[in-house]
Short mmCIF file of C-alpha atoms and ligand atoms in Angstrom, two decimals:
data_model
loop_
_atom_site.label_atom_id
_atom_site.label_comp_id
_atom_site.label_asym_id
_atom_site.label_seq_id
_atom_site.Cartn_x
_atom_site.Cartn_y
_atom_site.Cartn_z
CA MET A 230 -62.85 -16.72 -8.33
CA SER A 231 -60.64 -17.30 -11.33
CA THR A 232 -57.37 -19.16 -11.02
CA THR A 233 -55.57 -15.97 -12.05
CA SER A 234 -56.86 -13.97 -9.09
CA LEU A 235 -56.11 -16.94 -6.80
CA ALA A 236 -52.56 -16.93 -8.05
CA ASN A 237 -52.24 -13.20 -7.41
CA ASP A 238 -53.66 -13.34 -3.89
CA PRO A 239 -51.73 -15.98 -1.97
CA THR A 240 -54.02 -15.83 1.10
CA THR A 241 -56.43 -18.51 -0.02
CA ALA A 242 -53.73 -20.71 -1.51
CA ILE A 243 -51.70 -20.69 1.71
CA ALA A 244 -54.79 -21.24 3.90
CA THR A 245 -55.94 -24.16 1.74
CA LEU A 246 -52.51 -25.83 1.66
CA ALA A 247 -52.09 -25.41 5.44
CA GLU A 248 -55.55 -26.85 6.05
CA GLN A 249 -54.83 -29.84 3.81
CA ALA A 250 -51.53 -30.49 5.60
CA ALA A 251 -52.95 -30.09 9.14
CA PRO A 252 -54.07 -33.68 9.92
CA GLY A 253 -50.72 -35.08 8.77
CA LEU A 254 -48.80 -32.48 10.74
CA ILE A 255 -50.76 -33.18 13.91
CA ALA A 256 -50.10 -36.91 13.47
CA ILE A 257 -46.35 -36.18 13.09
CA ARG A 258 -46.43 -33.90 16.14
CA ARG A 259 -48.10 -36.59 18.26
CA ASP A 260 -45.63 -39.20 17.07
CA ILE A 261 -42.67 -36.95 17.98
CA HIS A 262 -44.37 -36.07 21.28
CA ALA A 263 -44.67 -39.75 22.17
CA HIS A 264 -40.96 -40.27 21.41
CA PRO A 265 -39.07 -37.32 22.93
CA GLU A 266 -35.28 -37.20 22.61
CA LEU A 267 -32.73 -35.04 24.44
CA GLY A 268 -30.29 -32.70 22.69
CA PHE A 269 -27.92 -34.33 20.15
CA GLU A 270 -29.87 -37.58 20.57
CA GLU A 271 -32.70 -36.66 18.18
CA HIS A 272 -32.01 -39.61 15.86
CA ARG A 273 -35.60 -40.78 15.54
CA THR A 274 -36.93 -37.22 15.23
CA ALA A 275 -34.35 -36.36 12.55
CA ALA A 276 -35.30 -39.53 10.65
CA THR A 277 -38.98 -38.50 10.81
CA VAL A 278 -38.07 -35.06 9.44
CA ALA A 279 -35.90 -36.52 6.67
CA ALA A 280 -38.62 -39.00 5.65
CA GLU A 281 -41.19 -36.21 5.42
CA LEU A 282 -38.85 -33.99 3.36
CA THR A 283 -38.22 -36.94 1.04
CA ARG A 284 -41.98 -37.46 0.68
CA LEU A 285 -42.35 -33.77 -0.20
CA GLY A 286 -39.53 -34.00 -2.78
CA ILE A 287 -37.34 -31.52 -0.89
CA ALA A 288 -33.57 -31.90 -1.12
CA HIS A 289 -32.00 -32.18 2.32
CA ARG A 290 -28.92 -33.17 4.29
CA THR A 291 -28.79 -34.91 7.65
CA GLY A 292 -26.09 -34.96 10.32
CA ILE A 293 -25.56 -31.18 10.34
CA GLY A 294 -24.52 -30.33 13.91
CA LYS A 295 -24.69 -34.05 14.77
CA THR A 296 -28.47 -34.64 14.54
CA GLY A 297 -29.64 -31.54 12.63
CA VAL A 298 -31.38 -31.64 9.25
CA VAL A 299 -31.24 -28.94 6.55
CA GLY A 300 -33.66 -28.80 3.60
CA LEU A 301 -33.55 -26.50 0.58
CA ILE A 302 -36.40 -25.11 -1.53
CA GLU A 303 -35.26 -23.23 -4.64
CA GLY A 304 -37.59 -20.47 -5.76
CA GLY A 305 -38.65 -19.80 -9.33
CA ARG A 306 -36.55 -16.64 -9.52
CA PRO A 307 -33.17 -15.68 -8.08
CA GLY A 308 -33.03 -13.80 -4.79
CA PRO A 309 -31.79 -13.95 -1.21
CA VAL A 310 -31.54 -17.02 1.00
CA LEU A 311 -33.98 -17.12 3.93
CA ALA A 312 -33.36 -19.59 6.75
CA ILE A 313 -36.38 -20.73 8.77
CA ARG A 314 -35.41 -22.50 11.96
CA ALA A 315 -37.18 -24.98 14.26
CA ASP A 316 -35.69 -26.79 17.24
CA MET A 317 -36.30 -30.51 17.87
CA ASP A 318 -35.10 -31.47 21.37
CA ALA A 319 -37.08 -32.46 24.46
CA LEU A 320 -36.45 -31.93 28.19
CA PRO A 321 -35.62 -34.17 31.17
CA ILE A 322 -39.12 -33.76 32.66
CA ALA A 323 -41.50 -36.63 33.50
CA GLU A 324 -44.75 -35.96 31.63
CA GLU A 325 -47.97 -35.69 33.65
CA THR A 326 -50.51 -34.78 30.96
CA GLY A 327 -52.18 -38.20 30.75
CA LEU A 328 -52.65 -37.63 27.00
CA PRO A 329 -53.10 -40.71 24.78
CA PHE A 330 -49.93 -39.68 22.91
CA ALA A 331 -47.95 -38.83 26.06
CA SER A 332 -44.24 -39.53 26.25
CA THR A 333 -43.21 -43.19 26.14
CA ALA A 334 -39.66 -42.31 27.22
CA PRO A 335 -39.37 -42.35 31.03
CA GLY A 336 -38.36 -38.96 32.42
CA LEU A 337 -38.41 -37.17 29.06
CA MET A 338 -41.02 -34.81 27.66
CA HIS A 339 -41.57 -32.25 24.94
CA ALA A 340 -42.41 -29.63 27.57
CA CYS A 341 -41.16 -26.65 25.53
CA GLY A 342 -43.25 -27.46 22.44
CA HIS A 343 -40.31 -28.22 20.15
CA ASP A 344 -42.48 -31.07 18.78
CA ILE A 345 -44.94 -28.34 17.70
CA HIS A 346 -42.05 -26.41 16.11
CA THR A 347 -40.79 -29.41 14.14
CA ALA A 348 -44.27 -30.20 12.80
CA THR A 349 -44.87 -26.53 11.97
CA LEU A 350 -41.68 -26.23 9.92
CA LEU A 351 -42.59 -29.42 8.04
CA GLY A 352 -45.91 -27.75 7.22
CA VAL A 353 -44.11 -24.61 6.03
CA ALA A 354 -41.96 -26.90 3.86
CA ALA A 355 -45.06 -28.46 2.29
CA VAL A 356 -46.67 -25.08 1.55
CA LEU A 357 -43.53 -23.39 0.20
CA LYS A 358 -42.62 -26.41 -1.94
CA GLU A 359 -46.02 -25.99 -3.68
CA MET A 360 -45.52 -22.23 -3.99
CA ALA A 361 -41.84 -22.37 -4.96
CA PRO A 362 -42.37 -20.88 -8.47
CA ARG A 363 -43.57 -17.67 -6.77
CA LEU A 364 -40.48 -17.32 -4.55
CA ALA A 365 -37.65 -14.99 -5.54
CA GLY A 366 -34.85 -16.67 -3.66
CA THR A 367 -34.20 -19.80 -1.64
CA VAL A 368 -35.66 -21.15 1.58
CA LYS A 369 -33.32 -23.06 3.87
CA LEU A 370 -35.25 -25.22 6.33
CA VAL A 371 -33.18 -25.60 9.51
CA PHE A 372 -34.20 -28.40 11.90
CA GLN A 373 -31.91 -27.81 14.87
CA PRO A 374 -30.92 -30.21 17.66
CA ALA A 375 -30.07 -29.40 21.27
CA GLU A 376 -31.56 -25.96 21.86
CA GLU A 377 -31.97 -26.51 25.61
CA GLY A 378 -28.57 -25.25 26.70
CA LEU A 379 -26.50 -27.85 24.88
CA GLY A 380 -25.20 -25.83 21.96
CA GLY A 381 -27.17 -27.13 18.97
CA MET A 382 -27.09 -23.90 16.99
CA ALA A 383 -23.36 -23.45 17.59
CA ALA A 384 -22.83 -27.01 16.32
CA MET A 385 -24.88 -26.37 13.17
CA ILE A 386 -23.02 -23.11 12.48
CA ALA A 387 -19.69 -24.93 12.93
CA ASP A 388 -20.97 -27.50 10.41
CA GLY A 389 -21.67 -24.77 7.86
CA VAL A 390 -25.44 -24.24 8.14
CA MET A 391 -24.97 -20.56 7.20
CA ASP A 392 -23.03 -21.42 4.01
CA ALA A 393 -23.64 -23.08 0.63
CA PRO A 394 -25.89 -21.29 -0.10
CA ARG A 395 -24.99 -18.39 2.20
CA VAL A 396 -27.90 -17.36 4.44
CA ASP A 397 -28.97 -13.69 4.09
CA MET A 398 -31.72 -13.50 6.72
CA ALA A 399 -33.50 -15.76 9.18
CA LEU A 400 -36.90 -16.40 10.69
CA GLY A 401 -37.35 -18.20 13.99
CA PHE A 402 -40.48 -18.90 16.02
CA HIS A 403 -41.55 -20.16 19.42
CA ASN A 404 -44.87 -21.32 20.76
CA GLN A 405 -46.16 -19.15 23.55
CA PRO A 406 -48.81 -20.47 25.95
CA ASP A 407 -49.55 -17.06 27.52
CA LEU A 408 -50.79 -15.92 24.10
CA PRO A 409 -54.10 -17.56 23.13
CA VAL A 410 -54.02 -19.78 20.05
CA GLY A 411 -54.71 -17.66 16.99
CA ARG A 412 -52.72 -14.71 18.33
CA PHE A 413 -49.12 -13.85 17.41
CA GLY A 414 -46.55 -11.60 19.04
CA TYR A 415 -43.37 -9.68 18.32
CA VAL A 416 -40.83 -7.54 20.16
CA ARG A 417 -38.72 -4.82 18.56
CA GLY A 418 -35.00 -5.04 19.24
CA ALA A 419 -33.80 -7.34 22.02
CA THR A 420 -36.48 -9.96 22.69
CA LEU A 421 -34.55 -12.57 24.72
CA ALA A 422 -31.62 -12.24 27.09
CA ALA A 423 -27.98 -13.18 27.07
CA SER A 424 -27.62 -16.13 29.40
CA ASP A 425 -24.29 -16.39 31.26
CA ARG A 426 -23.26 -18.60 34.19
CA PHE A 427 -20.83 -18.43 37.06
CA ASP A 428 -19.30 -20.96 39.44
CA ILE A 429 -17.50 -19.31 42.37
CA THR A 430 -15.45 -21.44 44.75
CA LEU A 431 -14.45 -19.79 48.01
CA THR A 432 -11.69 -21.57 49.91
CA GLY A 433 -10.89 -20.81 53.56
CA LYS A 434 -9.37 -22.90 56.33
CA SER A 435 -11.45 -25.57 58.03
CA GLY A 436 -11.41 -26.32 61.73
CA HIS A 437 -13.42 -26.77 64.92
CA ALA A 438 -16.66 -24.81 65.12
CA ALA A 439 -15.82 -23.90 68.74
CA ALA A 440 -12.57 -22.20 67.70
CA PRO A 441 -13.55 -19.99 64.76
CA HIS A 442 -10.55 -17.71 65.34
CA THR A 443 -8.25 -20.54 64.24
CA THR A 444 -10.11 -20.94 60.93
CA ILE A 445 -11.13 -18.94 57.88
CA ASP A 446 -14.84 -19.44 57.30
CA PRO A 447 -15.76 -19.61 53.57
CA ILE A 448 -19.49 -19.83 54.31
CA MET A 449 -19.46 -16.46 56.09
CA ALA A 450 -17.56 -15.01 53.12
CA GLY A 451 -20.06 -16.64 50.74
CA VAL A 452 -23.04 -15.16 52.57
CA ALA A 453 -21.44 -11.72 52.33
CA LEU A 454 -20.70 -12.23 48.64
CA VAL A 455 -24.27 -13.34 47.80
CA ALA A 456 -25.63 -10.28 49.62
CA GLN A 457 -23.20 -7.97 47.82
CA MET A 458 -24.14 -9.47 44.44
CA GLN A 459 -27.68 -8.12 44.97
CA THR A 460 -26.19 -4.64 44.47
CA VAL A 461 -25.05 -5.40 40.90
CA VAL A 462 -28.56 -4.89 39.52
CA SER A 463 -29.85 -2.49 42.19
CA ARG A 464 -26.82 -0.14 42.35
CA GLU A 465 -24.66 -0.57 39.23
CA VAL A 466 -26.86 -1.39 36.24
CA PRO A 467 -28.80 1.65 34.92
CA PRO A 468 -32.44 1.27 36.03
CA LEU A 469 -33.82 1.27 32.47
CA ARG A 470 -31.59 -1.60 31.36
CA PRO A 471 -33.04 -4.99 32.37
CA ALA A 472 -30.74 -7.41 34.17
CA VAL A 473 -31.04 -10.41 36.48
CA VAL A 474 -28.38 -11.86 38.79
CA THR A 475 -29.64 -15.05 40.40
CA VAL A 476 -27.71 -17.32 42.75
CA GLY A 477 -29.35 -20.70 42.24
CA ALA A 478 -27.06 -22.89 44.36
CA PHE A 479 -24.97 -22.42 47.51
CA LYS A 480 -23.15 -25.58 48.56
CA GLY A 481 -20.75 -25.96 51.43
CA GLY A 482 -19.97 -27.61 54.74
CA THR A 483 -20.73 -31.04 56.17
CA THR A 484 -22.19 -30.80 59.68
CA HIS A 485 -22.90 -28.70 62.80
CA ASN A 486 -19.51 -28.53 64.43
CA ILE A 487 -17.07 -28.10 61.54
CA ILE A 488 -16.13 -24.88 59.84
CA ALA A 489 -15.96 -25.76 56.16
CA GLU A 490 -12.89 -25.72 53.96
CA SER A 491 -14.72 -24.33 50.94
CA CYS A 492 -18.08 -23.50 49.44
CA LEU A 493 -19.50 -23.24 45.92
CA ILE A 494 -21.84 -20.54 44.65
CA GLN A 495 -23.54 -21.04 41.26
CA GLY A 496 -25.78 -18.67 39.38
CA THR A 497 -26.90 -17.07 36.16
CA VAL A 498 -26.76 -13.53 34.74
CA ARG A 499 -29.38 -12.38 32.20
CA THR A 500 -28.99 -9.13 30.26
CA LEU A 501 -30.49 -7.65 27.10
CA ASP A 502 -27.56 -5.57 25.83
CA PRO A 503 -23.76 -5.94 25.56
CA MET A 504 -22.95 -2.97 27.82
CA THR A 505 -25.00 -4.35 30.73
CA ARG A 506 -23.60 -7.81 30.09
CA ASP A 507 -20.00 -6.56 30.41
CA LEU A 508 -20.86 -4.40 33.41
CA ALA A 509 -22.46 -7.29 35.35
CA GLU A 510 -19.52 -9.61 34.72
CA ALA A 511 -16.98 -6.98 35.76
CA ALA A 512 -18.95 -6.21 38.94
CA ILE A 513 -19.22 -9.85 39.99
CA ARG A 514 -15.50 -10.39 39.41
CA ARG A 515 -14.68 -7.27 41.43
CA LEU A 516 -16.93 -8.33 44.34
CA CYS A 517 -15.17 -11.72 44.40
CA GLU A 518 -11.80 -9.98 44.68
CA GLY A 519 -13.19 -7.74 47.40
CA VAL A 520 -14.53 -10.54 49.55
CA ALA A 521 -11.29 -12.47 49.07
CA ALA A 522 -9.24 -9.52 50.28
CA GLY A 523 -11.62 -8.53 53.03
CA MET A 524 -12.42 -11.97 54.43
CA ARG A 525 -9.16 -13.83 53.77
CA VAL A 526 -10.63 -16.50 51.50
CA ARG A 527 -9.42 -17.48 48.04
CA ALA A 528 -12.04 -16.83 45.36
CA ASP A 529 -11.88 -18.80 42.12
CA ILE A 530 -14.46 -17.76 39.56
CA LYS A 531 -15.43 -19.59 36.39
CA TYR A 532 -17.57 -17.23 34.34
CA ARG A 533 -18.99 -18.70 31.15
CA ARG A 534 -20.74 -16.65 28.51
CA GLY A 535 -23.67 -18.47 26.95
CA THR A 536 -25.98 -17.34 24.18
CA PRO A 537 -26.00 -13.62 23.32
CA PRO A 538 -29.20 -11.55 23.52
CA LEU A 539 -31.62 -12.34 20.69
CA ARG A 540 -32.14 -9.16 18.68
CA ASN A 541 -34.96 -8.80 16.19
CA ASP A 542 -34.06 -6.77 13.10
CA ASP A 543 -36.74 -4.44 11.71
CA ARG A 544 -35.69 -5.35 8.15
CA VAL A 545 -37.09 -8.85 8.72
CA LEU A 546 -39.59 -8.02 11.47
CA ASP A 547 -41.57 -5.38 9.55
CA PRO A 548 -42.26 -7.43 6.39
CA ALA A 549 -42.95 -10.52 8.53
CA ILE A 550 -45.57 -8.89 10.78
CA ALA A 551 -47.18 -7.24 7.75
CA ALA A 552 -47.38 -10.69 6.16
CA VAL A 553 -49.00 -12.26 9.24
CA ALA A 554 -51.62 -9.47 9.27
CA ALA A 555 -52.24 -9.88 5.53
CA GLN A 556 -52.70 -13.63 5.91
CA LEU A 557 -54.65 -13.88 9.17
CA GLY A 558 -55.95 -10.40 10.03
CA ALA A 559 -55.28 -8.23 13.06
CA VAL A 560 -53.92 -11.06 15.18
CA ILE A 561 -50.40 -9.83 15.91
CA GLU A 562 -49.48 -7.64 18.86
CA GLU A 563 -46.34 -6.11 20.31
CA GLY A 564 -45.06 -7.84 23.45
CA ARG A 565 -42.34 -7.32 26.02
CA PRO A 566 -38.88 -8.91 26.06
CA SER A 567 -38.29 -11.94 28.26
CA MET A 568 -35.15 -12.67 30.32
CA GLY A 569 -35.14 -16.24 29.02
CA GLY A 570 -32.44 -17.22 26.53
CA GLU A 571 -32.45 -19.04 23.19
CA ASP A 572 -29.63 -20.04 20.85
CA PHE A 573 -31.39 -18.80 17.69
CA ALA A 574 -29.59 -15.65 18.91
CA LEU A 575 -26.36 -17.02 17.41
CA MET A 576 -27.95 -17.04 13.94
CA ALA A 577 -29.47 -13.59 14.60
CA ASP A 578 -25.97 -12.34 15.44
CA LEU A 579 -24.82 -13.25 11.91
CA VAL A 580 -27.76 -12.15 9.72
CA PRO A 581 -30.85 -9.93 10.12
CA SER A 582 -33.42 -12.09 11.91
CA PHE A 583 -36.81 -12.13 13.56
CA GLN A 584 -38.37 -14.57 16.01
CA LEU A 585 -42.16 -14.77 15.79
CA ARG A 586 -44.18 -15.69 18.88
CA VAL A 587 -46.94 -18.14 18.03
CA GLY A 588 -49.83 -18.21 20.50
CA SER A 589 -50.37 -21.76 21.75
CA GLY A 590 -52.57 -21.19 24.80
CA ALA A 591 -55.54 -23.57 24.75
CA PRO A 592 -58.91 -22.12 25.82
CA GLY A 593 -59.53 -22.61 29.55
CA ARG A 594 -55.96 -23.63 30.32
CA ASP A 595 -53.20 -21.70 32.09
CA ASP A 596 -50.07 -23.37 30.73
CA ARG A 597 -46.38 -22.66 31.17
CA LEU A 598 -43.35 -23.84 29.19
CA HIS A 599 -41.05 -26.41 30.85
CA ASN A 600 -43.98 -27.75 32.87
CA ALA A 601 -44.94 -31.43 33.19
CA ARG A 602 -48.59 -30.69 32.32
CA TYR A 603 -47.98 -28.40 29.33
CA GLN A 604 -50.60 -28.94 26.62
CA PRO A 605 -50.16 -26.48 23.74
CA ASP A 606 -53.15 -26.05 21.44
CA GLU A 607 -52.42 -28.05 18.27
CA ALA A 608 -54.35 -25.53 16.17
CA SER A 609 -51.22 -23.39 16.58
CA ILE A 610 -49.51 -25.72 14.06
CA PRO A 611 -51.53 -24.89 10.90
CA LEU A 612 -51.82 -21.26 12.01
CA GLY A 613 -48.06 -21.05 12.47
CA VAL A 614 -47.65 -22.66 9.04
CA GLN A 615 -49.82 -19.95 7.47
CA ALA A 616 -48.02 -17.11 9.26
CA LEU A 617 -44.49 -18.31 8.50
CA SER A 618 -45.26 -19.31 4.89
CA ARG A 619 -46.74 -15.90 4.16
CA ALA A 620 -43.77 -14.22 5.85
CA ALA A 621 -41.38 -16.23 3.66
CA LEU A 622 -43.37 -15.30 0.56
CA GLU A 623 -43.21 -11.63 1.55
CA LEU A 624 -39.46 -11.72 2.34
CA LEU A 625 -38.72 -13.47 -0.97
CA SER A 626 -41.06 -11.42 -3.17
NI1 NI B 183 -38.11 -23.78 23.61
#
């Protein structure tokens, strides 16, 4: 094969570069895995990322959104700005894998594979730096802190990650253990849910358990409220619109013979579209008012909206899945949305975006995310590098 035909068909070039980078990327992944850090505390991880970007000759800035890192690869021709985002934080889970590179930080673990993500984006950086003359546009490498519910993406956006140069479109990705390594997945439209939370305090009047008529029992009111909240999804939300209302905590009372003064009900609401999201909040607020009026308690509700639904945009999705198929063959399949949440949604709310699912299931294993024994297949790193690099090349062609 002549060098000219190699240059015209990027498949071999990307595969070769990803293969060359793989041992280094796996070493970086294992190093990050052994040293997990919680959200906004990713100082060591950010330093590892910055050192690798320096080694690759990629301009970058640290301290974006506290511990985030942003790198920039200028293409050979002008064009749009594509952000590619990886998250870097670990979880408060005590690792039980027994791996030689298991966590050395007590009680902390990369149980969501964000170590895999960080290494993968460094691999994409290495490949695209080599192929920069072929890019029409700019790649912004976004290494994000604090994805696990702590607001890392919001912090990076507040620190200007979408500006200078202004981001036009974005690619995200997540490892997925229920997809075998080598496979990839996508969902059209909403792929992950809005994640909102409520704290409801019901206050009654405490007193002797033997004289309930002299009290107002907040636990009885709370039981009624929790039961009524089951009707939000079953009787108010249209059946073809997915929604979850889960009460995860019910706290109240002290002992057998006292009617409590108050109780606390905490839960989460997951929805895939704005209409259902508004409807569920309004219904829960109305049920609180109803139980307050009907059962003489005071109901105080704190309802906090978290990340919006993550919506994939066909303008990024279609070229990206075509690129994955061109690079790796018929390995990408359509999947179903999940009611989990993810703050890449905040970036996807601002610019057309797509989150690629990268199969990380190791043969013979049955892994789950956020599990103390999670062992993603490391071959997902160079494969993810190939898929995302080709997608970037396609989007900036
Ligand atoms: Ni995750």
